[in-house]
Amino acid sequence: MATGKATVFALLDEIDQAAGAVEALRKAGVPDDRIEIMSGIPLEHEVLGRPEVPERMSIITPVGAIIGFITAILFTFGTVALYSIRVGGQGYFTLPPKLIIMYELTMLGIILSTFFAGTFWQSGLLPFRRKLYDPSISDGRIGIVVSVSEDQRAQVEDILRQWGADIKDGEWRPL
Amino acid sequence: MTKPKGEGEQHQWTMVIDLDKCTGCAACVTACYAENNVPVVGEEEVSMGRHMGWIRIERYWEGEYPDVRARFIPVLCQQCGKAPCEPVCPVFATYHSEVEHLNIQVYNRCIGTRFCANNCPYIARVFNWFAPDFPEPLHEQLNPDVTVRSRGIMEKCTFCIQRIRQVEEKAKMEERPIADGEVQPACAQACPTDAIIFGDLLDPNSKVAEVARSRRGFKLLEDLGTEPAVIYLKGGDIYGV
Amino acid sequence: MASESTRRDWQEGQEAALAHEEQKLREEVLLVDPRPRSEMNRMVLEAVQRITPGYIALLVVLGLITLVGLFFAWGYQMRWGMGVAGIRRPVFWGMYIANFVFWIGISHSGTFVSAILRVFKAEYSRPITRGAEMMTTFSLMVAGLFPLIHLGRTWRFYWMLPIPNQRELWPNFHSPLMWDMTAIFTYLTGSTLYLYLPLIPDFAMGRDHMTGWRQKLYRVLALGWRGTEEEWRHLMTAMKIFAFVIIPVMFSVHTIVSWDFAMTMKVGWRSSIFGPYFVVGAIFSGVSAVITMLIIARRSLKLHYFIRTEHLESLALLVLIFSFAWTYFFFNDFLVEWYGGERVGHEILTLQARGPAAPLWYGMLFFNILVPWATLWNKRIRRSPTALFLITLGVNIGMYLERVIIVTGFLQRNRMPFDWGEYNPSIVEMSIVVGSFAMFFFLYMLFTRILPYVPVWEVHEGQLTHRIVRFGRAVVTARTNVD
């Protein structure tokens, strides 16, 4: 028997069908991490009974904030220490006017880290490569990709068909 | 107090203007134009409030006709100890010199935000709305010790800092202290009634220190806490120190 | 038997009545009037491609006004000096700064309508967020030009940036202008990314269903989006963080703009209420501008299915509320100056009410207080696009006047009466002001034909989570809380 890997790509119309199919696949012994769901709208993990996607935003954002804050300290206190110029009888190392820069740059740190690390690095959006996809997903259909061994393929396709899925010849299209 | 930055001897250059002696002749204004290469902008611009003079004679009328009196007050940069114009500048084009106690304007740094001018309660700062024009033969009389400022930057009275520096350096070379009255800004030099007295307040025997103690003395908008270095004397009908 | 059939008749009649009610509710509320996703996609993509000769003509005209009115006049001013503007001693700041404050104010629309309504889960805002966020980004771009236009030596603007240089000199972080620059940079970055994030799935949608240059553009901008669980999860978290972060940044931006004035020693400017006063004014003018632009965009893009009267009505109510709030702050600031304060303050108030520029002051009160208060309480007016268009346009005229008065009016009187002076904007200033409006409309119009104007996926999601339910004899909408 061939033990090659097989990828089944199915499209479903309704959320309920997708939820049923996912449940049936799990009962048939397909592990959660072998199933990938694509949808045109955000679906909370409970909707399809899927495990929650882990994320590290609670680490990434504070790191961004700290980087922004340190930059602000360097700009405000650091540049004054490099070249102090007295203005308007104000102190060199006073806090109040510098708090504003610290606040803004901390926020900027959060914004940039959330965007770049939070969105790109975590979800692996880039680079552009060929991926399994179907344009009807952005029309509201739900795509399920199941990666199994070749001998399980027929069983998986059966389950998906029972739930009303169109089995597609996995089209790897450039995105 | 933190140690003052910069080199040289401490001075507190101070100007005393005796309003009881001022006749409003504007000789000081003319002298300032000549000394500091202040451009003449013409009638039309002046009527728009764009005259460039660093010192101006403000004239106020008191009383009703026929019992009417003109009052004069020469107003120039007050060289504030806590100048409101300084902190608002984003590029440090104006700052406080802690050895000379002057409010310094660095023309080269200025990018022309005009924030300092808006924040000056004495409206003492002037802006170069256009490039300065010194038609021939006027360019022959430009003072070589003073920069001619380009368009788009701020300027103001410097207490004739070029004269202060000249005397300071001369005294340093001759290894002697600066004598009282040795530094004379153009306006003080030109004043026919000697209404303007200039000197170092830190020297207790100077003329300026003596008259600064007068009970006729006041500072312009003193309650704002800007600590001006210009002291006005005004006694009404009381004369004498 | 008879009573049985009577009851059945009654029930049938009741059923018909309720069905009629349901139909009415569907016509009213977008989120309970679902259509297939493919149809909604098509509508939005058709709107993007709606390029008529009239549109092109208007775009060209606006582009020319921008080029000549804004950039040529700016170049002329740089060549000859700031003197070509009408500013003078003591009015060192003029229309440029007033314009700057105005456009920063407009930029608060997007953040407010989009982020705050998202945080508070105001579901109705789903289809209108994109239009509002686009306003934020483009008005900030226009606003960002004005501090540069206003510089005496524009070509030296980079001296404000903290970059190592030969002079070993750094900028002065104690200056409110530095705070301004930092805040606006943060806000522009944040709001542009916040505009972009929810666009990614829409770009993917466009990539899937379009041809031509837009398809190529969308393909790049969609970054290979497929809509996997990972992608959605991280996008949603990022959007949530952005919504929460951008709100305090928005507040800080206009507060700092107000500090350009409040940090000075000028009578009338030095006021601790300026921060919230400016923020409220900004949201007031911003939300009004959103209504104006939605009405225009809905007409020209034919998006009546997505942008409905319910949206305009809800926003109009916000305008009324912010008119109240603005009036409260305005009166607060006015009374403090009127009652006590310095003589200069009294001179300023007299100048406003009786000086040559008094029509501006009364115009401001008319457009900002009288008109909204007299009209917007009325539901029929709130539901009339024509009336709303005129009222919200008026609010922005009023708010523009407010900025002109605060910047130039207050500067005309100071503590040195010898140096009082009147200010009249010059032709160059007016040209740049007109050019800035043209530039905003040009950018906005251009991008309505590049970016999908309605976030389809958000509408689709909203339609899946909303239902019509019968509550006794009433027919109402209900929302399922999934997240």
mmCIF file of N, CA and C in Angstrom, chain B residues 183-220:
data_model
loop_
_atom_site.group_PDB
_atom_site.id
_atom_site.type_symbol
_atom_site.label_atom_id
_atom_site.label_comp_id
_atom_site.label_asym_id
_atom_site.label_seq_id
_atom_site.Cartn_x
_atom_site.Cartn_y
_atom_site.Cartn_z
ATOM 1 N N VAL B 183 31.014 98.940 27.424
ATOM 2 C CA VAL B 183 30.087 98.373 26.448
ATOM 3 C C VAL B 183 28.922 99.337 26.267
ATOM 4 N N GLN B 184 28.734 99.740 25.059
ATOM 5 C CA GLN B 184 27.633 100.654 24.757
ATOM 6 C C GLN B 184 26.865 100.131 23.562
ATOM 7 N N PRO B 185 25.618 99.705 23.728
ATOM 8 C CA PRO B 185 24.854 99.365 22.530
ATOM 9 C C PRO B 185 24.574 100.629 21.719
ATOM 10 N N ALA B 186 24.248 100.434 20.459
ATOM 11 C CA ALA B 186 24.071 101.580 19.560
ATOM 12 C C ALA B 186 23.008 102.539 20.074
ATOM 13 N N CYS B 187 21.921 101.996 20.646
ATOM 14 C CA CYS B 187 20.833 102.871 21.070
ATOM 15 C C CYS B 187 21.265 103.764 22.228
ATOM 16 N N ALA B 188 22.030 103.166 23.166
ATOM 17 C CA ALA B 188 22.470 103.939 24.322
ATOM 18 C C ALA B 188 23.454 105.015 23.879
ATOM 19 N N GLN B 189 24.300 104.640 22.925
ATOM 20 C CA GLN B 189 25.304 105.574 22.431
ATOM 21 C C GLN B 189 24.641 106.766 21.746
ATOM 22 N N ALA B 190 23.548 106.487 21.056
ATOM 23 C CA ALA B 190 22.931 107.535 20.248
ATOM 24 C C ALA B 190 21.972 108.407 21.042
ATOM 25 N N CYS B 191 21.571 107.983 22.232
ATOM 26 C CA CYS B 191 20.516 108.703 22.953
ATOM 27 C C CYS B 191 21.004 110.095 23.364
ATOM 28 N N PRO B 192 20.383 111.171 22.857
ATOM 29 C CA PRO B 192 20.865 112.517 23.147
ATOM 30 C C PRO B 192 20.632 112.932 24.603
ATOM 31 N N THR B 193 19.672 112.318 25.280
ATOM 32 C CA THR B 193 19.410 112.744 26.656
ATOM 33 C C THR B 193 19.966 111.745 27.656
ATOM 34 N N ASP B 194 20.758 110.784 27.186
ATOM 35 C CA ASP B 194 21.296 109.729 28.045
ATOM 36 C C ASP B 194 20.207 109.011 28.827
ATOM 37 N N ALA B 195 19.081 108.791 28.190
ATOM 38 C CA ALA B 195 17.984 108.099 28.867
ATOM 39 C C ALA B 195 18.260 106.608 28.965
ATOM 40 N N ILE B 196 19.169 106.088 28.114
ATOM 41 C CA ILE B 196 19.450 104.649 28.112
ATOM 42 C C ILE B 196 20.811 104.414 28.759
ATOM 43 N N ILE B 197 20.818 103.640 29.818
ATOM 44 C CA ILE B 197 22.059 103.331 30.526
ATOM 45 C C ILE B 197 22.265 101.839 30.441
ATOM 46 N N PHE B 198 23.474 101.424 30.070
ATOM 47 C CA PHE B 198 23.736 100.006 29.862
ATOM 48 C C PHE B 198 24.937 99.603 30.693
ATOM 49 N N GLY B 199 24.884 98.391 31.232
ATOM 50 C CA GLY B 199 26.030 97.942 32.012
ATOM 51 C C GLY B 199 25.792 96.581 32.631
ATOM 52 N N ASP B 200 26.744 96.191 33.491
ATOM 53 C CA ASP B 200 26.700 94.873 34.120
ATOM 54 C C ASP B 200 26.132 95.006 35.533
ATOM 55 N N LEU B 201 25.018 94.373 35.756
ATOM 56 C CA LEU B 201 24.361 94.485 37.064
ATOM 57 C C LEU B 201 25.161 93.776 38.147
ATOM 58 N N LEU B 202 26.012 92.819 37.727
ATOM 59 C CA LEU B 202 26.787 92.080 38.724
ATOM 60 C C LEU B 202 27.916 92.940 39.307
ATOM 61 N N ASP B 203 28.259 94.019 38.625
ATOM 62 C CA ASP B 203 29.269 94.945 39.133
ATOM 63 C C ASP B 203 28.541 95.982 39.995
ATOM 64 N N PRO B 204 28.662 95.894 41.352
ATOM 65 C CA PRO B 204 27.830 96.738 42.218
ATOM 66 C C PRO B 204 28.149 98.229 42.094
ATOM 67 N N ASN B 205 29.301 98.555 41.530
ATOM 68 C CA ASN B 205 29.657 99.966 41.429
ATOM 69 C C ASN B 205 29.300 100.579 40.088
ATOM 70 N N SER B 206 28.707 99.775 39.219
ATOM 71 C CA SER B 206 28.394 100.312 37.895
ATOM 72 C C SER B 206 27.233 101.293 37.994
ATOM 73 N N LYS B 207 27.174 102.155 36.970
ATOM 74 C CA LYS B 207 26.111 103.154 36.905
ATOM 75 C C LYS B 207 24.755 102.466 36.858
ATOM 76 N N VAL B 208 24.715 101.370 36.070
ATOM 77 C CA VAL B 208 23.441 100.703 35.861
ATOM 78 C C VAL B 208 22.956 100.069 37.177
ATOM 79 N N ALA B 209 23.888 99.535 37.975
ATOM 80 C CA ALA B 209 23.496 98.936 39.250
ATOM 81 C C ALA B 209 22.958 100.009 40.180
ATOM 82 N N GLU B 210 23.538 101.192 40.060
ATOM 83 C CA GLU B 210 23.123 102.293 40.930
ATOM 84 C C GLU B 210 21.698 102.736 40.588
ATOM 85 N N VAL B 211 21.461 102.999 39.284
ATOM 86 C CA VAL B 211 20.117 103.479 38.927
ATOM 87 C C VAL B 211 19.076 102.364 39.006
ATOM 88 N N ALA B 212 19.510 101.121 38.891
ATOM 89 C CA ALA B 212 18.545 100.018 38.962
ATOM 90 C C ALA B 212 17.887 99.962 40.340
ATOM 91 N N ARG B 213 18.574 100.513 41.331
ATOM 92 C CA ARG B 213 18.019 100.486 42.691
ATOM 93 C C ARG B 213 16.999 101.589 42.906
ATOM 94 N N SER B 214 16.823 102.452 41.910
ATOM 95 C CA SER B 214 15.907 103.583 42.048
ATOM 96 C C SER B 214 14.491 103.121 42.361
ATOM 97 N N ARG B 215 13.810 103.916 43.187
ATOM 98 C CA ARG B 215 12.428 103.540 43.481
ATOM 99 C C ARG B 215 11.494 103.908 42.346
ATOM 100 N N ARG B 216 12.030 104.575 41.325
ATOM 101 C CA ARG B 216 11.202 104.840 40.148
ATOM 102 C C ARG B 216 11.161 103.630 39.214
ATOM 103 N N GLY B 217 11.943 102.609 39.527
ATOM 104 C CA GLY B 217 12.111 101.512 38.586
ATOM 105 C C GLY B 217 10.912 100.569 38.497
ATOM 106 N N PHE B 218 10.666 100.091 37.318
ATOM 107 C CA PHE B 218 9.695 99.005 37.127
ATOM 108 C C PHE B 218 10.111 98.219 35.900
ATOM 109 N N LYS B 219 9.558 97.037 35.778
ATOM 110 C CA LYS B 219 9.824 96.231 34.582
ATOM 111 C C LYS B 219 8.529 96.043 33.830
ATOM 112 N N LEU B 220 8.657 95.878 32.552
ATOM 113 C CA LEU B 220 7.474 95.773 31.703
ATOM 114 C C LEU B 220 6.775 94.428 31.953
#
